[in-house]
Tab-separated table of C-alpha atoms in Angstrom:
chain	number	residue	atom	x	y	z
A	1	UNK	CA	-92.920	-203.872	87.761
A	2	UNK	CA	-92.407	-203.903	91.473
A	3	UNK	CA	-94.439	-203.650	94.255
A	4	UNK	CA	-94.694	-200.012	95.812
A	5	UNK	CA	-96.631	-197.914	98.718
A	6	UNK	CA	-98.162	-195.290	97.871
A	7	UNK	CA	-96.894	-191.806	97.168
A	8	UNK	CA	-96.659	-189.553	100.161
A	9	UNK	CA	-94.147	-187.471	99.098
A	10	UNK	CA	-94.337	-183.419	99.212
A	11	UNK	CA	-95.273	-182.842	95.782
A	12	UNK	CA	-97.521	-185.769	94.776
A	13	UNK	CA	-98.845	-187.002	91.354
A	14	UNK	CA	-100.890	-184.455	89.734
A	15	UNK	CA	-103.271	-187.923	88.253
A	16	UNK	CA	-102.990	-191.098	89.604
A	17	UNK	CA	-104.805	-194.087	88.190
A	18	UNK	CA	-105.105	-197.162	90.538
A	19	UNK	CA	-106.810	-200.426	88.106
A	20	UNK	CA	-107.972	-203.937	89.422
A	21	UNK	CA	-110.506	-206.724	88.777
A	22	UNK	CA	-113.101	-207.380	91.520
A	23	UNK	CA	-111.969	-207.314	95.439
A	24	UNK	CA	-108.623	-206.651	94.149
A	25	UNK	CA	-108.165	-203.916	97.174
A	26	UNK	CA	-108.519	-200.908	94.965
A	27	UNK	CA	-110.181	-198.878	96.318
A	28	UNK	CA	-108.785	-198.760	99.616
A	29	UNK	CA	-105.214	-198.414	97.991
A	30	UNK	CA	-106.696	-195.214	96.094
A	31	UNK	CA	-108.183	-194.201	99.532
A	32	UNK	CA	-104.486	-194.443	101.296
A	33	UNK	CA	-103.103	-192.256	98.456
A	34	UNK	CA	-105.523	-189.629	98.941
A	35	UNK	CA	-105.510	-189.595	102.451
A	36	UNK	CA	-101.302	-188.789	101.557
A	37	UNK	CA	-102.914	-185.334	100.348
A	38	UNK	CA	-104.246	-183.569	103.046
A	39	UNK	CA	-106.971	-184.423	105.888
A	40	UNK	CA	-110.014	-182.735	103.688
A	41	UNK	CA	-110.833	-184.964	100.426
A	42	UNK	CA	-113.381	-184.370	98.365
A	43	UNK	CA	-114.829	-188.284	97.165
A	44	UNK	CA	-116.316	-188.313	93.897
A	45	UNK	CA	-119.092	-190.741	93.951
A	46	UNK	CA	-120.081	-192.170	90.750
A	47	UNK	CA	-122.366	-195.154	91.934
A	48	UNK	CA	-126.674	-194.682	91.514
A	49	UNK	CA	-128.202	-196.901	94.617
A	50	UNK	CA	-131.746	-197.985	94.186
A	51	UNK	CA	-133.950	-199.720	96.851
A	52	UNK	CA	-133.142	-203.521	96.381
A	53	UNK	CA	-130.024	-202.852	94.984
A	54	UNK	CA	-128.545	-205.415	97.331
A	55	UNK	CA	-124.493	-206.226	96.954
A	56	UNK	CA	-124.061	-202.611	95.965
A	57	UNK	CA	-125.891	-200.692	98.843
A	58	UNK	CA	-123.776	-202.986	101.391
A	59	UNK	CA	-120.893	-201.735	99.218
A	60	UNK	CA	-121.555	-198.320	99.183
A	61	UNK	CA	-122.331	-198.407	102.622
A	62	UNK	CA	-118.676	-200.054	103.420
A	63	UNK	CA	-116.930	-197.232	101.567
A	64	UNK	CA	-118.966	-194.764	103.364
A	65	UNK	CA	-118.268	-196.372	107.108
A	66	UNK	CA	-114.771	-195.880	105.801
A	67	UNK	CA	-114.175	-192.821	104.794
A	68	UNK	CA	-113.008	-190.061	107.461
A	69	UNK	CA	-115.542	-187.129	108.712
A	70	UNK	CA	-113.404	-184.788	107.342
A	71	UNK	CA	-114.195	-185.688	103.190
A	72	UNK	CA	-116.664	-184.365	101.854
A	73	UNK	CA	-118.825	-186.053	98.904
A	74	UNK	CA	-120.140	-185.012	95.506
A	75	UNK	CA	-122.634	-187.952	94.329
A	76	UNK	CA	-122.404	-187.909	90.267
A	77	UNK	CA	-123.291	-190.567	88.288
A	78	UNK	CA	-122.577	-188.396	85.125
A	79	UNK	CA	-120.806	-185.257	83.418
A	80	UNK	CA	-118.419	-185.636	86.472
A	81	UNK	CA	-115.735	-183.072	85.254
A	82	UNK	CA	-118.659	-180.678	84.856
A	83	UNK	CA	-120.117	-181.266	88.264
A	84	UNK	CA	-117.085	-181.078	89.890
A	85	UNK	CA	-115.838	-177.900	88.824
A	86	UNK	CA	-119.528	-176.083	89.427
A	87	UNK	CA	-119.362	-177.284	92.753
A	88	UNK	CA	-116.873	-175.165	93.807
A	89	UNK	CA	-114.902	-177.534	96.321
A	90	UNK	CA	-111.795	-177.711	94.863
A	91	UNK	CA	-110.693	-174.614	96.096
A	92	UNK	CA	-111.918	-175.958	99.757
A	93	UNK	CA	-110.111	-179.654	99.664
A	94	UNK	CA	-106.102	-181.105	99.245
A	95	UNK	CA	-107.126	-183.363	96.808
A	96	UNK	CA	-109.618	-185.728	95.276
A	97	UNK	CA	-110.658	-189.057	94.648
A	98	UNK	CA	-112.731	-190.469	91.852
A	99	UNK	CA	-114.394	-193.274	92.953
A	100	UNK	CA	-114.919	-194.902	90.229
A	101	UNK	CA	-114.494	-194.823	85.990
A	102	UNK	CA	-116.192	-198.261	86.031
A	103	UNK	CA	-119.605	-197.198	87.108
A	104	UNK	CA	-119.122	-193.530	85.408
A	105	UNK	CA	-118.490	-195.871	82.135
A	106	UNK	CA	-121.542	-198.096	82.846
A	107	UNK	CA	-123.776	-195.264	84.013
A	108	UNK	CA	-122.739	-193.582	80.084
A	109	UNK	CA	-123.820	-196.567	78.365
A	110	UNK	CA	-127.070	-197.446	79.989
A	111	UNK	CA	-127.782	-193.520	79.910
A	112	UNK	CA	-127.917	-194.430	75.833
A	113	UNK	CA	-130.980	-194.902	73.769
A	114	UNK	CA	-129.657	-197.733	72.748
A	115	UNK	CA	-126.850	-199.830	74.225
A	116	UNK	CA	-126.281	-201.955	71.970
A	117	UNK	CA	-125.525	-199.310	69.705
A	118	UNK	CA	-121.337	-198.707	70.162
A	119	UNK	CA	-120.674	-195.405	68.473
A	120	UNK	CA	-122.828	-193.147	70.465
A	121	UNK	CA	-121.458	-194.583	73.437
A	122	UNK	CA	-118.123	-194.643	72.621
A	123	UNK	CA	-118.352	-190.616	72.172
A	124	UNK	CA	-120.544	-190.250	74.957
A	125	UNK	CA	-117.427	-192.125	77.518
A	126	UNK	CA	-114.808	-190.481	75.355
A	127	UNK	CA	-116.355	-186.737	76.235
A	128	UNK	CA	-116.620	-187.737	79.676
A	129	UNK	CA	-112.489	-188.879	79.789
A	130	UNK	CA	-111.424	-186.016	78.128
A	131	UNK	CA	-113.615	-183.831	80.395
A	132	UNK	CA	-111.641	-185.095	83.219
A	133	UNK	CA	-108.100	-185.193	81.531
A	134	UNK	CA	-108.774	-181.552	80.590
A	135	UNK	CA	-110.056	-180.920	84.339
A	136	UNK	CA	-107.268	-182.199	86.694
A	137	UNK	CA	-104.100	-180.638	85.322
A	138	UNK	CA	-106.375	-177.072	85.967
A	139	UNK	CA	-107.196	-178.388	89.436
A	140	UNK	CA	-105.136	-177.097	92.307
A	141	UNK	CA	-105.531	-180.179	94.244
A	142	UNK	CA	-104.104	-183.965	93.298
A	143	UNK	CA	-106.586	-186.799	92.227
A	144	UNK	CA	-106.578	-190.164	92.504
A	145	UNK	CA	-108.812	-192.048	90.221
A	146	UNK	CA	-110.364	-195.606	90.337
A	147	UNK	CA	-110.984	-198.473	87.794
A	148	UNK	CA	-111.721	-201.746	87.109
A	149	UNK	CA	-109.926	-203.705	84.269
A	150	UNK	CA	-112.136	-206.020	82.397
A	151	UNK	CA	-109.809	-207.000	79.684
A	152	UNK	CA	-108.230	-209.872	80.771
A	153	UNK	CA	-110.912	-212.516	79.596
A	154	UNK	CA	-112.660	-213.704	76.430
A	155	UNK	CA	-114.284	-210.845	74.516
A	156	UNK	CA	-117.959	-211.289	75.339
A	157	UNK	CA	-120.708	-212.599	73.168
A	158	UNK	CA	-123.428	-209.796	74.531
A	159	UNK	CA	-123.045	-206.775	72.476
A	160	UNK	CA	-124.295	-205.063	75.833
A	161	UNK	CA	-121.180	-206.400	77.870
A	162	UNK	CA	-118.620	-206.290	75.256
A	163	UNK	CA	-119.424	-202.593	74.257
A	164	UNK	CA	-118.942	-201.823	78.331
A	165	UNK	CA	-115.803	-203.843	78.735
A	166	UNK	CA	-114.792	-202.159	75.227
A	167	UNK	CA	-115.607	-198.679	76.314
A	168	UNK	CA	-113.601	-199.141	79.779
A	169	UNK	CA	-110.772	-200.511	78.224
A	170	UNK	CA	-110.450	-197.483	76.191
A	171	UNK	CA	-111.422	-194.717	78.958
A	172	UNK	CA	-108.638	-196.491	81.114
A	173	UNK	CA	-106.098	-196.401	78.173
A	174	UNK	CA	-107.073	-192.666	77.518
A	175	UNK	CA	-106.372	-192.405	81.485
A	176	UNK	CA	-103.447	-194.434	81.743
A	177	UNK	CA	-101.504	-192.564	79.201
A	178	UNK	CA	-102.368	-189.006	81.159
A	179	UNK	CA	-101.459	-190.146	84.441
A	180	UNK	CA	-98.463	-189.421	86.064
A	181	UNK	CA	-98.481	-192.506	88.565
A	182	UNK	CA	-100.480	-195.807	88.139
A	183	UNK	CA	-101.261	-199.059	89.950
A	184	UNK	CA	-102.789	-202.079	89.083
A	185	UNK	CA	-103.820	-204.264	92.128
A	186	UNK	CA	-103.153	-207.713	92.347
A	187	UNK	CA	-104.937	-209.282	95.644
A	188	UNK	CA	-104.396	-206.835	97.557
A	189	UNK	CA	-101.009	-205.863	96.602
A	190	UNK	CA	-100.141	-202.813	94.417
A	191	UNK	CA	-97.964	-203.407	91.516
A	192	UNK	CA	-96.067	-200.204	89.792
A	193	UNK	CA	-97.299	-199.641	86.229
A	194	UNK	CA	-96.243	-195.892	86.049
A	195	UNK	CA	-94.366	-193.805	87.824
């Protein structure tokens, strides 16, 4: 695997997946391959801010301060591929960004009766991933999608935690294996998994 920038050519990835743990520089990676696609994104928005939230409203707010006037964004926490395409902007944008699987996969399980419960949210993330596999290839705009990848530690003792880290693992596997470029970050620094 080699260290790479990212792809600016004419014709760029149909999919690409960009991974990394915490601060790994993800997300502004993913931002410099989108900005490759054109001057009008459209930013997918998965995150739910609540009043207190603390860490993740400064977040939010960085990636917000960051992003150029011209992209637009679609704030869904769920049923992304379905929100997506009824919004109409794909026609209206050079690509996308997805921004990000790890809070679409925790917003699935805590949107269960019971999280603790695996199956139900297993299915639940699966529908979403395929939703969005079956999506982009129709899309005629280029995405780039963002994750975090949890599996690197001990498998948790929580059943809460280790069905989340579970059901990520999988939705980035499902991912992975669809994508025509991906990156895993490594402190800053973009290593080639796929291309």
């Amino acid at each position: 695997m080699n260290a790479t920038s990212p792809n600016t050519d004419a014709n760029p990835a149909r999919m690409t997946l960009v991974l990394g743990g915490i601060r790994s520089g993800k997300s502004q990676y993913a931002e410099q391959i989108a900005a490759g696609f054109g001057k009008k994104i459209l930013y997918v928005a998965t995150a739910e801010v609540w009043p207190g939230a603390g860490s993740m409203e400064y977040r939010v707010r960085k990636h917000r301060e960051r992003r150029p006037a011209s992209w637009l964004t679609l704030e869904c926490p769920r049923h992304v591929a379905a929100a997506v395409r009824e919004s109409g902007l794909l026609d209206q944008v050079d690509g996308v960004i997805l921004e990000c699987v790890t809070l679409l996969t925790s917003n699935t399980l805590y949107a269960q009766k019971d999280p603790t419960d695996y199956e139900p949210f297993q299915e639940a993330l699966i529908e979403e991933i395929e939703a969005l596999k079956e999506l982009i290839p129709q899309s005629p705009v280029p995405w780039v999608l963002v994750s975090s990848e949890t599996g690197m530690g001990i498998s948790q003792a929580d059943a809460e935690t280790r069905h989340y880290c579970d059901g990520l693992g999988i939705a980035n596997q499902l991912l992975a294996k669809s994508a025509d470029e991906v990156y895993f970050m490594v402190a800053g620094l973009p290593v080639t998994v796929k291309k």
